[in-house]
Amino acid sequence: MTTIGSGGTKETADTSIDNTVPDQVAEHDTLKYHLLGPSLTKAGQDAVDQQKVSEIIYNASKGSKYFNNEEYKDKNLTQKIEKILARKSQLERIDLASDLRRADEYIAELELTRDLSQTVVHIDCDAFYAAVEELDRPELKHVPMAVGKGVLTTCNYHARKFGCRSGMAGFVATKLCPQLICLPLNFEKYTSKAQEVREILVEYDPRFESASIDEAYLNITDYCEEKQMDPADAVSQLRTEVQEKTHITISAGLAPNAKIAKIASNRNKPNGQFRVANERATILAFMRDLPTRKVNGVGRVFERELDAIGVKTCGDIYAQRQYLSKLFGEKAFQFLMQTYLGLGRTKVQPVEEYERKSVGTESTFKDMSDKTELREKLRWIAEELEKDLTRTQFKGRTLVLKIKLHTYEVFTRQVIPPKAVSTAEDLYTYALPILSKFEKETPGMKLRLMGLRCTHLISTKKSSKDFFNLHRFPSTSSNDEVPKTMQDEQGEWQVWPDTEFEAAARQEHQDEIDELERLSQEQPADPNDSLTQEEALEASNRRLKHGRPILPNPTPPKMRMDSGIGFRKPETGSTKPEPKREERQAWICPICSRPQEAGERVFNEHVDFCLSKGTIREAAQENENSSPRVKAMVVREEAANRRGRPSGKRKSEGMHGEEKAMKRLGFFAVQR
């Protein structure tokens, strides 16, 4: 079977074409590759003739607005790459010894952070939506089928053999596989099945992290130690349990960190697992020949840019290390060096614990220009966003309106309301002037997409107030800006920029699905189709949400069965119990016995404040003739009574009150 970049016959043909119109052919080839879409690396396509698939997509979409827009973006990317190459050519003529040295120093620093003590697992349900549908219709297991009408959201492995995959326009998929059966989406069904899987995952890691409805990360280090099991055996047991209880299969990747686990989970699909051993040499060998596109966070655009400078595999990164920060920026440099070394985060935590940046929703539709219809659509979007804000318990200080014209041009504008907003009425009221301004600036404006998003979020969750500052200080406050970091046991901060690149790759994937949805609308609808075009579009709207849905993890069985404290697993990435988490140092006040922020000036001010209270002064005056030992005891007794605690009753019951008073007095004397 002919594949891109292989076969002597193809090379001869390409040489012949290149002698005639090389620039046109090069542009033609890059556009065809771009049109293959964001799901090119999906499992089940190893034997697919991707060149044939690209030809079908190219011919089917040629002349459409979608095609013209993709052609425009491809030209812009080509121009950008030309500038990158020109910049690299300049850098090659100057001395970059300092940049090379800095890169090597960074590599050495990164090596010190390598943690091989953890076992992180990435599990991915196999063709999830299709598998769930096949449970209701078993006859579909043996024929090509997909879920999604306008755009495929997933397809079974029979369909993938024809080149069909998620993110592909439905009419293109039927050209590749005329016998393809497409079913409408049913999110209620998929969510219910996903919850069944989650009920099993929580037994292996109560703090597992949902990456999407059909994939999750687990840290099974503690589970394996507790059960005295080999990680591979534990994951095999997990997969068997999921299959027996839910009747769907999952694939898994095991590795020392989340980045490699994600890659490994795609190796033995479907219904398989692959482990990358916790050994430095094994990790480096695994990454060396890995195509950059296989790394989560490297999309089609970044892949082409890297390919242009000679980085086709992760092993190629090292030779170009002195150029990376100057060509792509510091964050990209860090991301690529960590990728080369096979480093990534080991911390896994419930998705609701991540700081959410925005909440939003979008709607896609046929070309719309009528002002009344646009306002009705805006109000509907505001109502949908209100539901999301209520569910996630947030308000937004900033409101962003996004529109996409019929020409595929995208515009966003924002407004800062005088108050944080969350109700549909407020969202509509503050977004309408932005829409009106767009209409004045663009006469005859036709829209294909409209969306609203709230940023700079404020939580509306109700929590008990800590009036007396009785809780220990957390390692970071909710207002601290420490993006993409995690703290190890020694309190050192490790920076992992993976999140930004992974988010960008997800956005690229979503944009592709969004634009393919437009392309599907330009095709004539099948009159025999039981699902109307409007119903298909409304179903797709439920997918177009900013950020991941935040759903609490199920309660572990051990906690459900125990009405007391129950079993609570420590935070993953650490084998220490929960109370041992890294915290800011606190000093205990010898007067009120409450924890205070460590710092001599602040602490002494607090102690002075405690001593200046009238009740203590009166107690000291009444016992003017008493010994210092008795005075200290009075101070202690008065403070204890004000707190409503019987005198002399503290955690250290074995120590006499008089001795404790002297201990506090001595501590106070040192601090003064």
XYZ file of C-alpha atoms in Angstrom:
672
model
C 0.000 0.000 0.000
C 1.340 3.422 -0.943
C 1.972 5.812 1.901
C 3.215 9.376 2.052
C 6.985 9.583 1.794
C 7.640 5.960 0.831
C 7.993 3.953 -2.366
C 10.370 4.483 -5.245
C 7.557 5.013 -7.745
C 6.164 7.907 -5.757
C 9.579 9.556 -5.472
C 10.004 9.418 -9.238
C 6.576 10.923 -9.801
C 7.235 13.687 -7.297
C 10.535 14.534 -8.971
C 8.790 14.863 -12.307
C 6.163 17.198 -10.869
C 8.697 19.237 -8.939
C 10.534 20.041 -12.193
C 7.433 21.809 -13.467
C 5.725 23.691 -10.663
C 7.636 23.023 -7.433
C 6.128 25.865 -5.400
C 2.580 24.977 -6.363
C 3.111 21.284 -5.594
C 4.708 22.020 -2.222
C 1.770 24.229 -1.276
C -0.615 21.605 -2.617
C 1.012 18.866 -0.497
C 1.067 20.860 2.748
C -2.601 21.769 2.313
C -3.533 18.136 1.722
C -1.688 17.106 4.860
C -3.406 19.882 6.797
C -6.797 18.681 5.570
C -6.170 15.246 7.099
C -7.361 16.820 10.329
C -6.397 16.750 14.000
C -7.069 13.038 14.600
C -4.391 11.690 12.287
C -2.663 9.869 15.156
C -5.788 8.038 16.334
C -5.358 4.289 16.842
C -6.547 1.844 14.196
C -5.176 3.700 11.165
C -1.703 2.232 10.778
C -2.634 0.402 7.587
C -4.673 3.263 6.099
C -3.481 4.894 2.876
C -3.438 8.449 4.168
C -2.516 9.816 0.750
C -5.744 8.416 -0.670
C -7.692 9.851 2.271
C -6.154 13.297 1.748
C -7.040 13.216 -1.966
C -10.676 12.428 -1.184
C -10.902 15.191 1.430
C -9.172 17.629 -0.919
C -11.484 16.927 -3.861
C -14.639 16.786 -1.738
C -14.049 20.155 -0.085
C -12.364 22.031 -2.944
C -14.174 25.253 -3.781
C -16.026 25.448 -0.464
C -15.612 28.318 1.969
C -14.048 25.889 4.395
C -11.462 24.870 1.796
C -10.692 28.495 0.964
C -10.213 29.276 4.648
C -7.927 26.268 5.157
C -5.939 27.272 2.090
C -5.582 30.772 3.499
C -4.380 29.448 6.870
C -1.962 27.081 5.159
C -0.422 29.960 3.197
C -0.059 32.012 6.384
C 1.629 29.106 8.134
C 3.970 28.628 5.181
C 4.948 32.306 5.373
C 5.487 32.021 9.111
C 7.734 29.001 8.593
C 9.734 30.924 6.001
C 10.362 33.626 8.608
C 11.385 30.987 11.157
C 13.875 29.512 8.697
C 15.230 32.962 7.858
C 15.686 33.673 11.547
C 17.402 30.330 12.063
C 19.732 31.076 9.150
C 20.760 34.302 10.875
C 21.329 32.521 14.181
C 23.545 29.935 12.523
C 25.971 32.717 11.573
C 26.475 34.001 15.110
C 28.039 32.515 18.214
C 25.371 30.803 20.331
C 27.771 29.271 22.835
C 25.983 30.953 25.728
C 22.577 29.656 24.549
C 24.016 26.177 24.156
C 25.493 26.344 27.635
C 22.228 27.605 29.099
C 20.308 24.770 27.428
C 22.730 22.199 28.816
C 22.458 23.724 32.284
C 18.679 23.547 32.048
C 18.875 19.897 31.030
C 21.080 19.201 34.044
C 18.587 20.974 36.313
C 15.709 19.017 34.832
C 17.504 15.737 35.385
C 17.629 16.521 39.105
C 13.830 16.673 39.158
C 13.347 13.269 37.514
C 11.049 11.187 39.713
C 11.019 7.465 38.997
C 9.203 6.475 42.175
C 5.646 6.946 40.903
C 3.406 4.937 38.595
C 0.962 7.058 36.634
C -1.681 5.428 34.468
C -3.617 6.960 31.580
C -6.750 5.028 30.710
C -8.734 5.642 27.536
C -12.053 3.979 26.716
C -11.898 2.337 23.282
C -14.099 4.145 20.712
C -16.258 5.115 23.677
C -19.404 6.598 22.090
C -19.460 3.842 19.456
C -18.907 1.137 22.089
C -21.827 2.429 24.165
C -24.100 2.474 21.112
C -23.046 -1.069 20.241
C -24.302 -2.260 23.631
C -27.836 -1.302 22.566
C -27.356 -2.469 18.982
C -24.978 -5.469 18.989
C -25.360 -5.903 15.218
C -23.244 -2.762 14.734
C -20.160 -4.388 16.282
C -19.249 -6.068 13.002
C -19.938 -3.245 10.523
C -18.404 0.230 10.039
C -20.302 2.691 12.248
C -19.770 6.146 13.697
C -21.429 8.533 16.109
C -22.167 12.062 14.924
C -24.090 13.319 11.934
C -22.484 16.533 10.680
C -19.073 15.656 12.099
C -17.953 12.278 13.447
C -17.199 12.372 17.166
C -15.934 8.792 17.108
C -16.131 5.639 15.021
C -15.510 1.964 15.628
C -12.365 0.182 14.489
C -14.058 -1.295 11.408
C -14.695 2.239 10.149
C -11.142 3.353 10.994
C -9.767 0.809 8.532
C -11.313 2.934 5.776
C -9.690 6.126 7.080
C -12.724 7.393 9.023
C -11.944 9.075 12.330
C -13.207 11.631 14.820
C -13.255 15.222 13.641
C -14.060 14.214 10.062
C -16.999 15.679 8.158
C -19.745 13.100 7.766
C -20.081 13.456 3.998
C -16.322 12.937 3.602
C -16.488 9.815 5.773
C -19.244 8.348 3.579
C -17.057 8.896 0.515
C -14.307 6.895 2.211
C -16.757 4.256 3.418
C -20.127 4.309 1.585
C -21.573 1.634 3.903
C -20.800 3.688 7.034
C -23.685 3.869 9.527
C -23.877 7.173 11.430
C -25.891 7.499 14.640
C -26.949 10.713 16.411
C -25.299 11.735 19.669
C -26.823 10.743 22.993
C -24.818 12.403 25.757
C -27.091 11.259 28.551
C -26.281 7.663 27.651
C -22.528 8.293 27.419
C -22.395 10.210 30.700
C -24.205 7.409 32.516
C -21.766 4.791 31.206
C -18.783 7.008 32.007
C -19.980 7.234 35.601
C -19.974 3.429 35.819
C -16.316 3.451 34.790
C -15.501 6.216 37.263
C -17.024 4.174 40.115
C -14.351 1.550 39.411
C -11.458 3.970 38.930
C -12.024 5.534 42.339
C -11.195 2.206 44.002
C -7.679 2.379 42.550
C -7.097 6.100 43.085
C -9.715 8.190 44.935
C -7.989 11.300 43.573
C -7.995 10.274 39.921
C -8.156 13.033 37.311
C -10.767 13.032 34.551
C -9.199 14.316 31.333
C -12.496 13.997 29.418
C -15.646 11.896 29.500
C -13.742 8.810 28.325
C -10.203 9.187 29.677
C -8.522 9.689 33.039
C -5.194 9.743 34.851
C -4.535 7.692 37.980
C -1.553 7.457 40.295
C -1.594 3.844 41.497
C 1.648 3.984 43.486
C -0.113 3.817 46.858
C -2.604 1.200 45.666
C 0.173 -1.119 44.507
C 2.076 -0.703 47.763
C -1.048 -1.357 49.818
C -2.047 -4.444 47.802
C 1.525 -5.619 47.199
C 0.844 -5.798 43.466
C 2.938 -5.180 40.388
C 1.619 -2.074 38.544
C 1.072 -4.003 35.310
C -0.980 -6.614 37.185
C -3.007 -3.911 38.923
C -3.867 -2.232 35.622
C -4.718 -5.562 34.019
C -7.055 -6.227 36.933
C -8.578 -2.758 36.503
C -9.210 -3.291 32.803
C -10.789 -6.688 33.425
C -13.035 -5.245 36.109
C -14.197 -2.440 33.821
C -14.968 -4.867 31.010
C -16.884 -7.263 33.252
C -18.940 -4.585 35.000
C -19.548 -2.068 32.193
C -19.141 -4.274 29.077
C -16.814 -1.807 27.382
C -13.054 -2.068 27.011
C -10.334 0.363 27.982
C -6.692 0.725 26.987
C -4.018 1.904 29.381
C -0.515 3.329 29.451
C 1.768 2.982 32.485
C 4.738 5.258 32.994
C 6.609 7.299 35.606
C 4.667 10.442 34.625
C 1.464 11.590 32.958
C 3.054 12.720 29.678
C 4.509 9.314 28.827
C 1.455 7.461 30.170
C -0.750 9.365 27.708
C 1.488 8.351 24.792
C 1.742 4.742 25.978
C -2.029 4.277 26.232
C -2.270 4.565 22.441
C 0.306 1.813 21.789
C -1.784 -1.339 22.215
C -5.274 -0.159 21.364
C -7.892 -1.465 21.527
C -8.227 -3.361 24.810
C -4.529 -3.442 25.639
C -1.903 -1.839 27.817
C 1.684 -0.720 27.413
C 4.214 0.072 30.105
C 7.281 2.279 29.956
C 9.523 1.107 32.779
C 10.635 3.491 35.519
C 14.185 3.581 34.201
C 15.943 6.616 32.768
C 17.561 4.706 29.889
C 14.239 3.113 28.915
C 12.482 6.477 28.932
C 15.117 8.175 26.776
C 15.030 5.292 24.287
C 11.227 5.446 24.166
C 11.237 9.172 23.419
C 14.163 9.169 20.982
C 12.329 7.827 17.927
C 8.879 9.102 18.874
C 7.365 11.479 16.262
C 6.696 14.870 17.802
C 3.034 14.688 16.763
C 2.558 11.780 19.174
C 3.225 14.085 22.125
C 0.143 15.594 23.709
C 0.502 19.320 23.139
C 2.059 19.196 19.665
C -0.623 19.921 17.082
C -0.451 20.169 13.321
C 0.864 23.740 13.291
C 3.641 23.196 15.829
C 4.512 19.903 14.149
C 5.097 21.651 10.809
C 7.161 24.385 12.425
C 9.371 21.857 14.185
C 9.655 19.736 11.069
C 10.876 22.783 9.128
C 13.927 23.192 11.399
C 14.735 19.481 11.345
C 12.866 18.245 14.407
C 10.805 15.266 13.291
C 11.226 13.082 16.371
C 11.686 13.896 20.038
C 15.279 12.757 19.743
C 15.924 15.524 17.195
C 15.164 18.200 19.771
C 18.576 17.973 21.407
C 20.554 18.952 18.302
C 18.484 22.143 17.921
C 18.395 23.104 21.593
C 20.386 26.347 21.206
C 17.839 27.748 18.723
C 14.560 26.803 20.361
C 14.014 29.690 22.770
C 14.907 32.282 20.119
C 12.644 30.707 17.491
C 9.634 29.655 19.567
C 9.928 31.369 22.955
C 10.955 30.363 26.451
C 7.895 28.273 27.309
C 8.198 26.261 24.112
C 11.889 25.740 24.889
C 11.057 24.373 28.347
C 8.277 22.171 26.974
C 10.500 20.704 24.260
C 13.447 20.030 26.553
C 11.183 18.258 29.040
C 9.698 16.298 26.153
C 13.142 15.261 24.954
C 13.999 13.984 28.436
C 10.621 12.294 28.873
C 9.764 14.358 31.941
C 6.275 15.274 33.076
C 4.082 15.712 36.088
C 3.513 12.891 38.551
C 0.848 14.670 40.535
C -2.700 13.564 39.776
C -5.641 15.330 41.363
C -9.408 15.680 40.817
C -10.187 18.080 38.029
C -12.287 20.286 40.314
C -9.148 21.163 42.274
C -7.574 22.876 39.286
C -8.038 26.592 39.098
C -10.617 27.259 36.420
C -9.814 30.167 34.105
C -13.101 30.566 32.241
C -16.618 29.246 31.725
C -18.311 29.651 28.374
C -20.500 28.230 25.663
C -20.776 28.566 21.887
C -23.455 27.946 19.311
C -23.021 27.061 15.641
C -25.649 27.698 12.995
C -26.248 28.437 9.319
C -25.402 31.900 8.026
C -27.460 34.363 10.053
C -27.740 38.116 9.466
C -31.200 39.106 10.709
C -30.775 41.320 13.789
C -33.771 39.856 15.577
C -32.507 36.304 15.057
C -29.024 37.266 16.215
C -30.416 38.744 19.412
C -32.546 35.684 20.055
C -29.454 33.548 19.575
C -27.468 35.773 21.961
C -30.169 35.457 24.620
C -30.240 31.674 24.228
C -26.454 31.527 24.634
C -26.701 33.733 27.739
C -29.235 31.319 29.223
C -26.962 28.362 28.488
C -23.992 30.138 30.053
C -26.040 30.921 33.153
C -26.659 27.180 33.544
C -22.939 26.455 33.262
C -22.028 29.183 35.741
C -24.616 27.872 38.200
C -23.325 24.321 37.808
C -19.688 25.300 38.287
C -20.534 27.920 40.961
C -18.787 30.912 39.441
C -19.390 34.515 38.472
C -17.266 36.399 35.951
C -15.656 39.811 36.234
C -15.005 39.891 32.479
C -17.435 38.941 29.704
C -16.127 37.936 26.260
C -18.207 37.789 23.077
C -16.905 35.643 20.230
C -18.272 35.655 16.686
C -17.277 33.920 13.476
C -18.289 35.461 10.169
C -19.485 33.481 7.165
C -15.984 34.064 5.776
C -14.555 32.137 8.780
C -12.957 35.241 10.267
C -13.081 35.103 14.057
C -13.408 38.147 16.322
C -13.534 38.428 20.106
C -14.216 41.449 22.258
C -14.639 41.810 25.966
C -16.294 44.089 28.475
C -15.760 44.540 32.208
C -19.205 44.953 33.809
C -19.528 47.074 36.966
C -20.238 43.874 38.890
C -19.463 40.191 38.546
C -22.111 38.588 36.325
C -23.766 35.170 36.208
C -27.459 35.609 35.364
C -28.729 35.329 31.801
C -30.224 38.813 32.007
C -26.922 40.421 33.010
C -24.958 38.391 30.468
C -27.304 39.436 27.670
C -27.456 43.076 28.803
C -23.677 43.550 28.794
C -23.026 41.483 25.645
C -25.652 43.187 23.469
C -23.742 46.505 23.061
C -20.704 44.544 21.839
C -22.819 42.748 19.240
C -24.410 46.042 18.170
C -20.991 47.597 17.712
C -19.940 44.647 15.537
C -23.037 45.184 13.384
C -22.237 48.889 12.887
C -18.623 48.170 11.995
C -19.538 45.345 9.590
C -22.629 46.236 7.535
C -24.458 43.164 6.262
C -22.643 40.977 8.786
C -23.393 37.251 8.492
C -22.491 35.002 11.401
C -21.886 31.253 11.612
C -20.906 31.082 15.276
C -21.552 33.051 18.426
C -20.254 32.443 21.923
C -20.041 33.986 25.377
C -17.341 33.340 27.945
C -16.753 34.607 31.479
C -13.186 35.059 32.702
C -11.562 36.375 35.896
C -13.877 34.094 37.822
C -15.189 34.522 41.355
C -16.355 31.433 43.215
C -19.914 31.442 44.566
C -19.384 28.339 46.687
C -20.529 28.706 50.257
C -17.873 27.889 52.813
C -17.584 28.243 56.570
C -15.744 31.372 57.628
C -12.528 31.042 59.574
C -12.929 34.129 61.748
C -10.092 33.250 64.098
C -7.564 31.988 61.568
C -7.558 28.573 63.244
C -6.605 26.659 60.088
C -3.048 26.061 59.044
C -1.800 28.140 56.162
C -1.927 26.393 52.766
C 1.148 26.273 50.578
C -0.428 28.676 48.094
C -3.458 30.894 48.269
C -6.171 30.896 45.655
C -4.961 34.271 44.465
C -1.357 33.277 43.967
C -0.305 33.244 40.350
C 1.780 30.085 40.162
C 0.739 28.573 36.838
C 1.679 25.048 35.819
C 3.614 24.237 38.957
C 3.657 21.572 41.573
C 5.513 21.305 44.826
C 7.595 18.315 45.741
C 8.263 16.961 49.207
C 11.248 19.243 49.776
C 9.187 22.324 48.951
C 10.968 22.911 45.642
C 8.859 24.163 42.745
C 8.915 22.244 39.486
C 7.546 24.055 36.449
C 5.708 21.945 33.868
C 4.467 24.041 30.919
C 2.648 21.025 29.434
C -0.795 22.364 30.326
C -0.625 25.374 28.018
C 0.500 23.316 25.036
C -2.081 20.617 25.703
C -4.800 23.266 25.940
C -3.651 24.781 22.657
C -3.756 21.368 20.977
C -7.277 20.771 22.325
C -8.365 24.180 21.037
C -6.908 23.412 17.620
C -8.857 20.151 17.602
C -12.062 21.934 18.640
C -11.610 24.626 15.996
C -11.207 21.917 13.382
C -14.451 20.211 14.442
C -16.167 23.587 14.476
C -15.087 24.402 10.941
C -15.879 20.924 9.671
C -19.372 21.439 11.052
C -19.665 24.454 8.757
C -18.431 22.386 5.829
C -21.070 19.743 6.482
C -23.758 22.429 6.341
C -22.733 23.332 2.806
C -23.565 19.813 1.648
C -27.117 18.805 0.729
C -28.915 16.984 3.525
C -29.981 13.392 3.040
C -33.789 13.396 2.664
C -33.926 9.906 4.190
C -31.992 11.013 7.275
C -34.152 10.623 10.382
C -32.271 13.403 12.182
C -32.851 16.914 10.845
C -29.957 19.232 10.194
C -31.074 21.573 12.963
C -31.210 18.695 15.461
C -27.693 17.661 14.483
C -26.442 21.199 15.013
C -28.115 21.505 18.387
C -26.562 18.190 19.424
C -23.159 19.532 18.447
C -23.751 22.635 20.563
C -23.627 20.531 23.680
C -20.035 19.655 22.826
C -18.854 23.199 22.350
C -17.993 24.161 25.912
C -14.954 26.096 27.103
C -12.934 23.921 29.460
C -13.720 20.489 30.806
C -16.862 19.708 32.795
C -15.973 19.648 36.477
C -17.552 16.586 38.084
C -16.620 15.444 41.595
C -14.992 12.023 41.823
C -17.240 9.255 43.195
C -16.856 8.410 46.868
C -14.503 5.445 47.442
C -16.313 2.309 48.686
C -14.353 2.286 51.950
C -15.682 5.744 52.782
C -19.239 4.836 51.768
C -19.285 1.807 54.079
C -17.809 3.618 57.078
C -19.933 6.258 58.778
C -16.906 7.462 60.707
C -13.813 9.106 59.354
C -13.370 6.409 56.738
C -10.466 5.766 54.415
C -8.924 8.721 52.699
C -6.062 8.167 50.333
C -3.137 10.588 50.534
C -2.539 13.017 47.729
C -1.008 11.149 44.814
C 2.615 11.722 44.055
C 3.460 11.274 47.740
C 3.482 8.248 50.000
C 3.138 10.411 53.104
C -0.223 10.600 54.885
C -2.541 13.569 54.364
C -1.443 15.629 57.417
C 2.129 15.637 56.073
C 1.352 17.863 53.096
C 3.660 20.782 52.582
C 2.437 23.809 54.524
C 3.723 27.217 55.383
C 5.438 27.358 58.738
C 3.300 28.677 61.588
C 4.270 29.808 65.084
C 1.937 29.104 68.006
C 1.107 32.129 70.112
C 1.999 31.436 73.810
C -1.007 33.513 74.931
C -3.925 32.403 72.743
C -2.351 29.169 71.428
C -3.514 29.895 67.877
C -1.227 29.410 64.861
C 0.180 32.613 63.389
C 2.118 33.283 60.203
C 5.843 32.775 60.785
C 7.740 36.077 60.969
C 9.258 37.846 63.957
C 7.654 41.262 63.407
C 4.164 39.995 62.655
C 4.315 37.425 65.442
C 5.463 39.905 68.088
C 2.742 42.359 67.057
C 0.180 39.625 67.577
C 1.597 38.728 71.017
C 1.530 42.409 72.026
C -2.078 42.534 70.928
C -2.932 39.510 73.058
C -1.219 41.015 76.110
C -2.971 44.335 75.684
C -6.450 42.838 76.111
C -8.269 44.255 79.106
C -9.142 40.939 80.662
C -5.519 39.901 80.840
C -4.436 43.250 82.258
C -7.067 42.990 84.986
C -5.983 39.459 85.821
C -2.392 40.622 86.132
C -3.402 43.519 88.448
C -5.444 41.248 90.705
C -2.446 38.953 91.107
C 0.092 41.742 91.498
C 1.724 40.104 94.463
C 1.834 36.634 92.930
C 4.961 35.021 91.617
C 5.783 35.182 87.890
C 4.883 31.483 87.699
C 1.380 32.145 89.057
C 0.943 35.208 86.833
C 1.701 33.140 83.785
C -0.812 30.545 84.945
C -3.472 33.245 85.317
C -2.815 34.450 81.806
C -3.237 30.918 80.557
C -6.401 30.251 82.585
C -8.099 33.480 81.480
C -7.295 32.807 77.835
C -8.564 29.252 78.131
C -11.836 30.351 79.727
C -12.465 32.928 77.007
C -12.102 30.171 74.432
C -14.727 28.106 76.258
C -12.306 25.293 77.123
C -11.904 23.902 80.667
C -8.704 25.120 82.215
C -5.727 22.864 82.018
C -7.269 20.733 79.229
C -5.037 20.772 76.190
C -3.642 18.249 73.755
C -0.605 17.652 75.932
C -2.593 16.359 78.925
C 0.507 14.855 80.541
C 2.070 18.277 81.193
C 0.961 20.139 84.319
C -0.593 23.541 83.754
C 2.075 25.297 85.810
C 4.855 23.733 83.770
C 3.119 24.667 80.529
C 2.711 28.251 81.652
C 6.405 28.490 82.372
C 7.190 26.956 78.987
C 5.084 29.573 77.239
C 6.559 32.366 79.293
C 10.028 31.215 78.333
C 9.073 31.038 74.663
C 7.625 34.530 74.844
C 10.783 35.853 76.467
C 12.869 34.444 73.603
C 10.638 36.003 70.963
C 10.767 39.382 72.690
